[in-house]
Coordinates of C-alpha atoms in Angstrom, one line a residue:
M1 CA -25.9 -19.7 -14.1
R2 CA -26.3 -17.3 -11.3
K3 CA -22.8 -15.9 -11.6
N4 CA -23.2 -15.4 -15.3
R5 CA -26.4 -13.4 -14.6
F6 CA -24.4 -11.1 -12.2
M7 CA -21.6 -10.6 -14.7
K8 CA -23.9 -9.8 -17.7
K9 CA -25.8 -6.9 -16.2
D10 CA -24.9 -4.4 -13.5
N11 CA -28.5 -4.1 -12.1
I12 CA -28.8 -7.3 -10.1
F13 CA -32.0 -6.6 -8.2
P14 CA -34.3 -8.1 -7.1
I15 CA -32.3 -11.1 -5.6
T16 CA -32.4 -13.0 -2.4
I17 CA -30.6 -11.9 0.8
E18 CA -28.3 -15.0 0.6
E19 CA -27.4 -14.2 -3.0
L20 CA -26.5 -10.6 -2.1
E21 CA -24.4 -11.7 0.8
E22 CA -22.5 -14.2 -1.3
L23 CA -21.9 -11.6 -4.0
L24 CA -20.6 -8.9 -1.6
N25 CA -18.3 -11.4 0.1
S26 CA -16.9 -12.5 -3.2
K27 CA -16.3 -8.9 -4.3
F28 CA -14.5 -7.9 -1.1
E29 CA -12.6 -11.2 -0.8
N30 CA -14.4 -12.0 2.5
N31 CA -13.1 -8.8 4.1
P32 CA -13.7 -9.2 7.9
D33 CA -14.7 -5.5 8.1
L34 CA -17.7 -5.9 5.8
T35 CA -20.5 -5.9 8.4
I36 CA -23.7 -7.7 7.3
S37 CA -26.8 -7.8 9.5
K38 CA -29.9 -9.8 8.5
F39 CA -33.4 -9.4 9.9
E40 CA -36.8 -10.9 9.3
K41 CA -40.3 -9.5 10.2
Q42 CA -43.8 -10.6 9.1
G43 CA -42.4 -12.8 6.4
K44 CA -40.1 -10.1 4.9
K45 CA -36.3 -10.3 5.0
A46 CA -33.9 -7.3 5.2
M47 CA -30.2 -6.8 5.3
I48 CA -28.0 -3.9 6.4
F49 CA -24.4 -3.8 5.3
F50 CA -21.4 -1.5 5.5
I51 CA -17.7 -1.4 6.1
A52 CA -17.1 -1.0 9.8
Y53 CA -14.2 1.4 9.9
Q54 CA -15.6 3.6 7.2
V55 CA -18.8 4.7 9.1
E56 CA -19.7 6.4 12.3
G57 CA -20.8 3.4 14.4
N58 CA -22.7 5.3 17.1
M59 CA -24.7 7.1 14.4
V60 CA -25.6 3.9 12.6
E61 CA -26.8 2.3 15.9
E62 CA -28.8 5.3 17.0
Y63 CA -30.3 6.6 13.8
L64 CA -30.6 3.6 11.6
Y65 CA -30.7 0.3 13.6
A66 CA -32.9 1.6 16.4
P67 CA -35.8 3.2 14.3
F68 CA -35.5 0.4 11.7
L69 CA -36.2 -2.3 14.3
E70 CA -38.3 -0.5 16.8
K71 CA -40.7 1.5 14.6
D72 CA -43.9 -0.3 13.4
I73 CA -43.3 0.5 9.8
E74 CA -43.8 -1.5 6.6
W75 CA -40.6 -2.7 5.2
N76 CA -40.3 -1.2 1.7
N77 CA -38.0 1.4 0.2
S78 CA -40.4 4.4 0.1
T79 CA -41.6 3.9 3.7
I80 CA -38.2 3.4 5.1
M81 CA -36.8 6.5 3.4
N82 CA -39.8 8.6 4.8
E83 CA -39.5 7.2 8.4
I84 CA -35.7 7.2 8.6
P85 CA -34.8 10.6 7.0
L86 CA -31.1 10.5 7.4
S87 CA -29.2 13.0 5.2
R88 CA -27.9 12.1 1.7
A89 CA -30.3 9.1 1.4
K90 CA -30.8 7.7 -2.1
T91 CA -31.8 4.5 -3.8
V92 CA -29.1 2.6 -5.8
Q93 CA -29.6 -0.1 -8.4
S94 CA -26.1 -0.4 -9.9
L95 CA -23.7 -2.9 -8.3
N96 CA -20.7 -0.8 -9.2
D97 CA -22.3 2.2 -7.4
I98 CA -22.9 0.1 -4.3
L99 CA -19.3 -1.1 -4.2
T100 CA -18.0 2.4 -4.8
D101 CA -20.1 4.0 -2.0
L102 CA -19.2 1.2 0.4
L103 CA -15.6 2.3 0.2
I104 CA -16.4 5.9 1.2
G105 CA -18.7 5.3 4.2
G106 CA -22.0 4.1 2.6
V107 CA -24.6 2.2 4.7
F108 CA -27.1 0.2 2.7
V109 CA -30.5 -1.3 3.5
Y110 CA -31.9 -4.0 1.2
I111 CA -35.4 -5.3 1.5
E112 CA -35.8 -8.7 -0.2
G113 CA -37.9 -8.4 -3.4
E114 CA -37.2 -4.6 -4.0
D115 CA -35.6 -3.5 -7.2
S116 CA -33.0 -1.3 -5.5
V117 CA -31.2 -0.7 -2.2
I118 CA -31.4 2.4 0.1
A119 CA -28.0 4.1 0.6
Y120 CA -27.0 6.4 3.5
L121 CA -23.6 8.1 3.5
I122 CA -22.5 8.1 7.1
S123 CA -18.7 8.5 6.7
K124 CA -16.5 8.3 9.7
K125 CA -15.0 11.6 10.9
E126 CA -11.4 11.6 12.1
K127 CA -10.9 12.0 15.9
R128 CA -7.9 14.3 15.4
S129 CA -6.4 16.3 12.7
L130 CA -3.9 14.5 10.5
Q131 CA -0.3 15.9 10.4
Q132 CA 2.6 15.9 8.0
S133 CA 5.2 13.2 8.2
E134 CA 8.1 14.0 10.5
T135 CA 10.7 11.7 8.7
E136 CA 9.8 12.2 5.0
S137 CA 9.7 15.8 3.7
V138 CA 8.2 16.5 0.3
V139 CA 7.9 19.8 -1.7
L140 CA 5.3 18.6 -4.2
G141 CA 2.3 16.3 -3.8
P142 CA 0.2 15.3 -0.8
K143 CA 1.9 15.8 2.6
I144 CA -0.5 14.0 4.9
G145 CA 1.1 11.2 7.0
F146 CA 0.0 8.0 8.6
T147 CA -1.0 8.0 12.3
E148 CA -0.9 5.4 15.1
S149 CA -4.6 4.5 14.6
M150 CA -5.2 1.5 12.4
I151 CA -8.7 2.7 11.7
T152 CA -7.5 6.1 10.5
N153 CA -4.7 4.5 8.4
L154 CA -7.2 2.1 6.7
N155 CA -9.5 5.0 6.1
I156 CA -6.7 6.9 4.4
V157 CA -5.7 4.0 2.3
R158 CA -9.3 3.5 1.2
W159 CA -9.5 7.2 0.3
T160 CA -6.3 7.1 -1.7
I161 CA -6.9 3.7 -3.4
R162 CA -10.6 3.7 -4.4
S163 CA -10.7 0.3 -5.9
K164 CA -13.0 -2.6 -5.1
D165 CA -10.0 -4.8 -6.1
L166 CA -8.1 -3.7 -3.0
V167 CA -7.6 -6.5 -0.5
L168 CA -6.9 -5.8 3.2
E169 CA -6.2 -9.1 5.0
R170 CA -6.2 -9.1 8.8
F171 CA -3.8 -10.9 11.1
L172 CA -3.2 -10.9 14.8
V173 CA 0.5 -11.1 15.7
G174 CA 1.8 -11.5 19.3
E175 CA 1.0 -14.2 21.8
R176 CA 1.1 -12.1 24.9
E177 CA -0.2 -8.8 23.4
P178 CA -1.9 -9.5 20.0
R179 CA -1.7 -6.6 17.6
E180 CA -3.6 -6.2 14.3
V181 CA -1.5 -6.4 11.2
R182 CA -2.9 -5.8 7.7
I183 CA -1.5 -7.0 4.4
I184 CA -2.7 -4.7 1.6
Y185 CA -2.5 -5.3 -2.1
L186 CA -4.4 -5.2 -5.4
K187 CA -5.6 -8.7 -6.2
S188 CA -5.4 -8.1 -10.0
L189 CA -1.8 -6.8 -9.8
A190 CA 0.2 -8.3 -6.9
N191 CA 2.1 -11.4 -7.6
E192 CA 0.4 -14.3 -5.9
A193 CA 3.7 -16.0 -4.8
D194 CA 4.8 -12.7 -3.1
V195 CA 1.5 -12.4 -1.3
N196 CA 1.7 -16.0 -0.1
T197 CA 5.3 -15.5 1.1
M198 CA 4.3 -12.5 3.1
K199 CA 1.3 -14.3 4.7
Q200 CA 3.5 -17.3 5.6
R201 CA 6.1 -15.2 7.2
I202 CA 3.6 -13.3 9.3
N203 CA 1.6 -16.4 10.2
E204 CA 4.7 -18.3 11.4
L205 CA 5.8 -15.6 13.8
E206 CA 5.8 -16.7 17.5
I207 CA 6.6 -13.6 19.5
D208 CA 5.2 -11.9 22.6
V209 CA 4.4 -8.5 21.0
V210 CA 5.2 -6.5 17.8
D211 CA 6.1 -3.0 19.1
D212 CA 6.2 -1.3 15.7
S213 CA 6.2 -2.0 12.0
S214 CA 10.0 -1.5 11.9
V215 CA 10.3 -4.4 14.5
L216 CA 8.0 -6.6 12.4
M217 CA 10.2 -5.8 9.4
Q218 CA 13.3 -7.2 11.2
Y219 CA 11.4 -10.5 11.9
I220 CA 10.1 -11.1 8.4
E221 CA 12.8 -9.7 6.1
D222 CA 15.0 -12.1 4.1
S223 CA 18.3 -11.5 5.9
S224 CA 18.8 -10.1 9.4
S225 CA 22.6 -9.7 9.2
T226 CA 22.7 -7.1 6.4
I227 CA 23.0 -3.4 7.1
F228 CA 20.9 -2.6 4.0
P229 CA 17.1 -2.2 4.4
L230 CA 15.3 -4.9 2.6
F231 CA 11.8 -3.6 3.0
M232 CA 10.7 0.0 2.3
T233 CA 9.3 2.0 5.2
T234 CA 7.2 5.1 4.7
Q235 CA 4.9 7.4 6.6
L236 CA 3.4 8.9 3.4
P237 CA 0.1 7.4 2.1
D238 CA 1.0 8.9 -1.2
R239 CA 4.1 6.7 -1.5
F240 CA 2.2 3.7 -0.1
S241 CA -0.6 4.0 -2.7
Y242 CA 1.9 4.5 -5.5
S243 CA 3.6 1.2 -4.6
I244 CA 0.4 -0.7 -4.2
N245 CA -0.7 0.5 -7.7
R246 CA 2.5 -0.8 -9.1
G247 CA 1.8 -4.4 -7.9
R248 CA 3.7 -4.4 -4.6
I249 CA 2.5 -5.4 -1.1
G250 CA 1.9 -3.0 1.8
V251 CA 1.8 -3.9 5.5
L252 CA 0.2 -1.8 8.3
V253 CA 0.7 -2.5 12.0
E254 CA -1.6 -1.3 14.8
N255 CA -0.1 1.6 16.9
S256 CA 2.6 2.4 14.2
P257 CA 2.6 5.4 11.9
T258 CA 5.0 3.6 9.5
A259 CA 4.0 1.3 6.7
L260 CA 6.1 -1.4 5.1
I261 CA 6.3 -2.0 1.3
A262 CA 7.7 -5.2 -0.3
P263 CA 9.3 -6.4 -2.4
T264 CA 11.8 -3.7 -3.0
T265 CA 15.1 -3.1 -4.7
F266 CA 18.3 -1.2 -3.7
F267 CA 17.5 1.4 -6.3
S268 CA 13.9 2.0 -5.2
F269 CA 15.2 3.7 -2.0
F270 CA 16.4 6.6 -4.2
E271 CA 13.0 7.1 -5.8
S272 CA 10.6 9.8 -4.6
T273 CA 7.0 10.4 -5.5
E274 CA 8.0 13.9 -6.3
D275 CA 9.7 12.6 -9.4
L276 CA 6.2 11.9 -10.8
Y277 CA 5.0 15.4 -10.2
M278 CA 7.9 17.0 -12.0
R279 CA 8.8 17.1 -15.7
W280 CA 10.4 13.8 -16.7
N281 CA 13.8 15.4 -17.5
I282 CA 13.9 17.2 -14.1
G283 CA 12.8 14.1 -12.3
S284 CA 15.6 12.1 -14.1
F285 CA 18.2 14.6 -13.1
L286 CA 17.2 14.6 -9.4
R287 CA 17.2 10.8 -9.3
A288 CA 20.6 10.6 -10.9
L289 CA 21.8 13.2 -8.3
R290 CA 20.6 11.0 -5.5
F291 CA 22.6 8.0 -6.9
L292 CA 25.7 10.1 -7.2
S293 CA 25.2 11.5 -3.7
F294 CA 25.1 8.0 -2.2
I295 CA 28.3 7.0 -4.0
L296 CA 30.1 10.2 -2.9
S297 CA 28.9 9.9 0.6
T298 CA 30.4 6.4 0.8
I299 CA 33.8 7.0 -0.8
M300 CA 34.6 10.7 -0.6
T301 CA 36.2 10.8 2.9
P302 CA 37.9 7.3 2.4
L303 CA 39.3 8.5 -0.9
Y304 CA 40.8 11.5 0.8
V305 CA 42.4 9.4 3.5
A306 CA 43.8 6.9 0.9
A307 CA 45.2 9.6 -1.3
V308 CA 46.9 11.6 1.5
M309 CA 48.4 8.5 3.1
F310 CA 49.5 6.4 0.1
H311 CA 48.8 8.1 -3.2
Y312 CA 50.2 11.6 -3.3
E313 CA 50.8 11.3 -7.1
I314 CA 47.0 11.5 -7.9
I315 CA 46.7 14.9 -6.2
P316 CA 47.3 18.0 -8.4
T317 CA 50.5 19.8 -7.3
P318 CA 48.8 23.2 -6.4
L319 CA 46.3 21.3 -4.3
L320 CA 49.0 19.2 -2.8
I321 CA 50.9 22.3 -1.6
N322 CA 47.8 23.8 0.0
L323 CA 47.0 20.5 1.6
G324 CA 50.5 20.2 3.0
Q325 CA 50.2 23.7 4.5
S326 CA 46.8 23.0 6.1
R327 CA 48.0 19.8 7.6
A328 CA 51.4 21.2 8.8
G329 CA 50.2 21.7 12.4
V330 CA 47.9 18.6 12.6
P331 CA 49.5 16.0 15.1
F332 CA 47.3 13.1 13.9
T333 CA 47.5 10.8 10.9
P334 CA 44.8 11.4 8.2
L335 CA 43.1 8.2 9.3
I336 CA 42.7 9.3 12.9
E337 CA 41.8 12.9 11.8
A338 CA 39.0 11.6 9.5
L339 CA 37.6 9.2 12.1
V340 CA 37.5 11.9 14.8
L341 CA 35.8 14.4 12.5
E342 CA 33.3 11.9 11.2
L343 CA 32.4 10.9 14.7
M344 CA 31.9 14.6 15.7
I345 CA 29.5 15.0 12.8
E346 CA 27.6 12.0 13.8
L347 CA 27.3 13.2 17.4
L348 CA 26.0 16.6 16.2
R349 CA 23.5 14.9 13.9
E350 CA 22.3 12.5 16.6
S351 CA 22.0 15.1 19.3
G352 CA 20.1 17.4 16.9
A353 CA 17.6 14.6 16.1
R354 CA 16.9 13.9 19.7
L355 CA 16.4 17.4 20.9
P356 CA 13.2 19.4 20.3
T357 CA 12.9 20.6 16.7
K358 CA 13.9 24.3 17.1
V359 CA 16.7 23.5 19.5
G360 CA 17.9 20.6 17.3
Q361 CA 18.1 22.8 14.3
T362 CA 20.2 25.4 16.3
I363 CA 22.5 22.7 17.6
G364 CA 23.0 21.3 14.1
I365 CA 23.9 24.6 12.4
V366 CA 25.6 26.5 15.1
G367 CA 27.3 23.5 16.6
G368 CA 28.7 22.4 13.2
V369 CA 30.2 25.9 12.5
V370 CA 31.6 26.3 16.0
V371 CA 33.1 22.9 16.3
G372 CA 34.5 22.9 12.8
T373 CA 36.2 26.3 13.3
A374 CA 37.5 25.4 16.7
A375 CA 38.9 22.1 15.4
V376 CA 40.8 23.9 12.7
E377 CA 42.2 26.6 15.0
A378 CA 43.2 24.0 17.6
G379 CA 45.2 22.1 14.9
I380 CA 43.1 18.9 15.3
T381 CA 42.1 18.8 11.6
S382 CA 42.7 20.6 8.3
N383 CA 40.4 22.8 6.3
V384 CA 40.4 20.5 3.4
L385 CA 39.2 17.5 5.4
I386 CA 36.3 19.5 6.8
I387 CA 35.1 20.3 3.3
F388 CA 35.2 16.6 2.4
V389 CA 33.4 15.5 5.6
A390 CA 30.7 18.2 5.2
L391 CA 30.1 17.2 1.6
S392 CA 29.8 13.5 2.6
A393 CA 27.3 14.4 5.3
L394 CA 25.2 16.5 3.0
A395 CA 25.3 13.8 0.3
S396 CA 24.0 11.2 2.8
F397 CA 20.9 13.4 3.5
T398 CA 19.7 13.5 -0.1
A399 CA 18.4 9.9 0.1
P400 CA 14.6 10.1 0.4
N401 CA 14.6 7.1 2.7
Y402 CA 16.0 7.5 6.3
W403 CA 17.3 4.0 6.5
M404 CA 19.4 4.2 3.3
G405 CA 20.9 7.5 4.4
T406 CA 21.9 6.0 7.7
T407 CA 23.3 3.0 5.9
A408 CA 25.6 5.3 3.8
R409 CA 26.9 7.0 7.0
V410 CA 27.7 3.7 8.7
I411 CA 29.4 2.2 5.6
R412 CA 31.7 5.2 5.5
F413 CA 33.6 4.2 8.8
P414 CA 34.9 0.8 7.7
M415 CA 35.7 2.3 4.3
I416 CA 37.8 5.0 6.0
I417 CA 39.7 2.3 7.9
L418 CA 40.3 0.3 4.8
G419 CA 41.6 3.3 2.9
G420 CA 43.8 4.3 5.8
Y421 CA 45.5 0.9 6.1
L422 CA 45.5 -0.3 2.5
G423 CA 45.0 2.8 0.4
M424 CA 43.2 2.4 -3.0
L425 CA 43.6 -1.4 -2.7
G426 CA 41.6 -1.3 0.5
L427 CA 38.9 0.9 -1.1
A428 CA 38.6 -1.5 -4.1
F429 CA 38.4 -4.5 -1.7
G430 CA 35.6 -2.7 0.3
L431 CA 33.6 -1.8 -2.8
C432 CA 33.9 -5.3 -4.2
F433 CA 32.7 -6.7 -0.9
L434 CA 29.7 -4.4 -0.9
V435 CA 28.8 -5.3 -4.5
I436 CA 29.0 -9.1 -3.8
H437 CA 27.0 -8.6 -0.6
L438 CA 24.3 -6.7 -2.5
L439 CA 24.2 -9.4 -5.2
K440 CA 23.4 -12.1 -2.6
L441 CA 20.5 -10.1 -1.0
N442 CA 16.8 -10.7 -1.7
S443 CA 13.6 -8.8 -0.8
L444 CA 10.7 -11.2 -0.4
G445 CA 12.5 -13.6 -2.6
R446 CA 13.2 -11.1 -5.4
P447 CA 16.7 -10.0 -6.4
Y448 CA 17.8 -6.9 -4.5
L449 CA 19.8 -5.4 -7.3
S450 CA 17.2 -5.9 -10.0
P451 CA 17.0 -4.7 -12.8
L452 CA 20.8 -4.5 -12.8
Y453 CA 21.1 -8.1 -11.8
P454 CA 19.5 -10.0 -13.3
L455 CA 19.8 -7.5 -16.2
R456 CA 16.4 -6.2 -17.5
L457 CA 17.0 -3.2 -19.7
Q458 CA 13.2 -2.6 -20.1
D459 CA 13.0 -1.6 -16.4
F460 CA 15.9 0.9 -16.5
N461 CA 13.4 3.8 -17.1
K462 CA 11.6 2.8 -13.9
V463 CA 14.8 3.0 -11.8
F464 CA 17.6 5.1 -13.1
F465 CA 15.7 7.8 -15.1
R466 CA 12.3 8.8 -16.3
L467 CA 10.9 9.0 -19.8
P468 CA 7.9 11.0 -21.1
T469 CA 4.6 9.6 -19.9
E470 CA 3.7 7.9 -23.3
F471 CA 6.7 5.6 -22.8
E472 CA 5.9 4.6 -19.2
N473 CA 3.0 2.4 -20.1
K474 CA 4.4 -0.7 -18.4
R475 CA 4.9 -1.6 -14.8
F476 CA 8.1 -2.7 -13.2
K477 CA 8.7 -6.2 -14.6
S478 CA 11.1 -7.2 -11.8
Y479 CA 8.2 -7.2 -9.3
R480 CA 6.4 -9.7 -11.5
P481 CA 2.9 -8.1 -11.5
K482 CA 0.0 -10.0 -12.9
N483 CA -0.8 -7.2 -15.3
L484 CA 2.3 -5.6 -16.8
I485 CA 0.5 -3.0 -19.0
R486 CA -0.7 0.2 -17.3
Y487 CA -2.3 1.9 -20.3
S488 CA -2.3 1.8 -24.2
R489 CA 0.8 3.4 -25.5
E490 CA -0.8 4.2 -28.9
K491 CA -3.7 6.0 -27.2
A492 CA -1.3 7.9 -25.0
K493 CA 0.6 9.3 -28.0
K494 CA -2.6 10.8 -29.5
K495 CA -3.1 14.5 -28.8
K496 CA -6.6 15.8 -29.5
D497 CA -7.8 19.4 -29.6
I498 CA -11.0 20.3 -27.8
D499 CA -12.9 20.7 -31.0
E500 CA -12.1 17.2 -32.3

């Protein structure tokens, strides 16, 4: 009967301290960060509650707890508000208002028998300024990045996902040096089987220490032998909240600025939150361009090697003449020529990434021009191959995710070798092997090539292209969210003028 009373009306006061504590714990899924302190004086009971990482702890202790317990004042709302004049104080009767204010740094005082609670907004201020992500660059949308502080990251998540339905489950991983790990999801959306799988994998870890979220990913992903990333990594809270709101599960690790997202698919690594901020047709074009770039990055240089060594007939005659002239002074076979040039590009890229930013940019641009020009003049390589290698390198950089771009560059080397020894037959064998390998992969138990396999045509507009907003009223079915509908399609189609 008590639960029915809470559900029927939003104003639940007056109730007992025990009832309020039970209600708050049920609403926040027994969140360990929900701090509840109970007191009793002269037959009256009181309770102070707040979310620990959302408020300034020292300020709460000094300006609220101390005067509340030490001053000889009568415990009622009017007296407490007069004697403890913290800024932005107010009384709240609505349960929804209480839950909302808790998420943004509210501290509440409830005196048993009163018809409202006293609310103080004592939000936590960040210790240092937040910075842009170093590994994920965006043109449109929020640019703030996660930091190494778990408290800061949780604060950011709460600010970006202001829902009382958000669950942040806490785990300690590491026997020698325990570190805090948080599993974050929306209870009304995330698939329960996926949540339980993630909890089980983290609970069963028996390791000394988790150095970073990327290390944790290697321990809990479905396959450790594949070169393809099975969990999404991101430093952008914007991308993190986007995934959580689509029914996926996020993981934060203490002392790591990178968050994990699961389950994921192969195609989700080519999505960008910028696609949402653009017109649907432009976003679709850019997404298709990224898919094409990945394919070109993988097969462009191997295709050149296979054609020059085995299949002259597929090269147009004018181009074949120019190609023969450019390779006239090259002493190496196309296979060795391509491998050496690809290795030089990788050395330049890696050295540029490890050097300070300004020096690294100079090394990447000047070094590429100087080395390429010198290689052609020395007769080590041909002009045509430099164009192919440069285009392959540029294509690999279009992937929004660093891991997938690196995967494309690594795959290119065995494909070059197959093309150099077996020609087009070798390329066909390599591509078939990749497809079969991708078909066998799973991410948190979900098919990695979904919605292509198993085939779900209704999810194609979530992966390969975008549609106008009135047609995107459903969530990605392949993730099996509890609630598939985002909004009413009929209402979205209606356009009303301001005077209607």
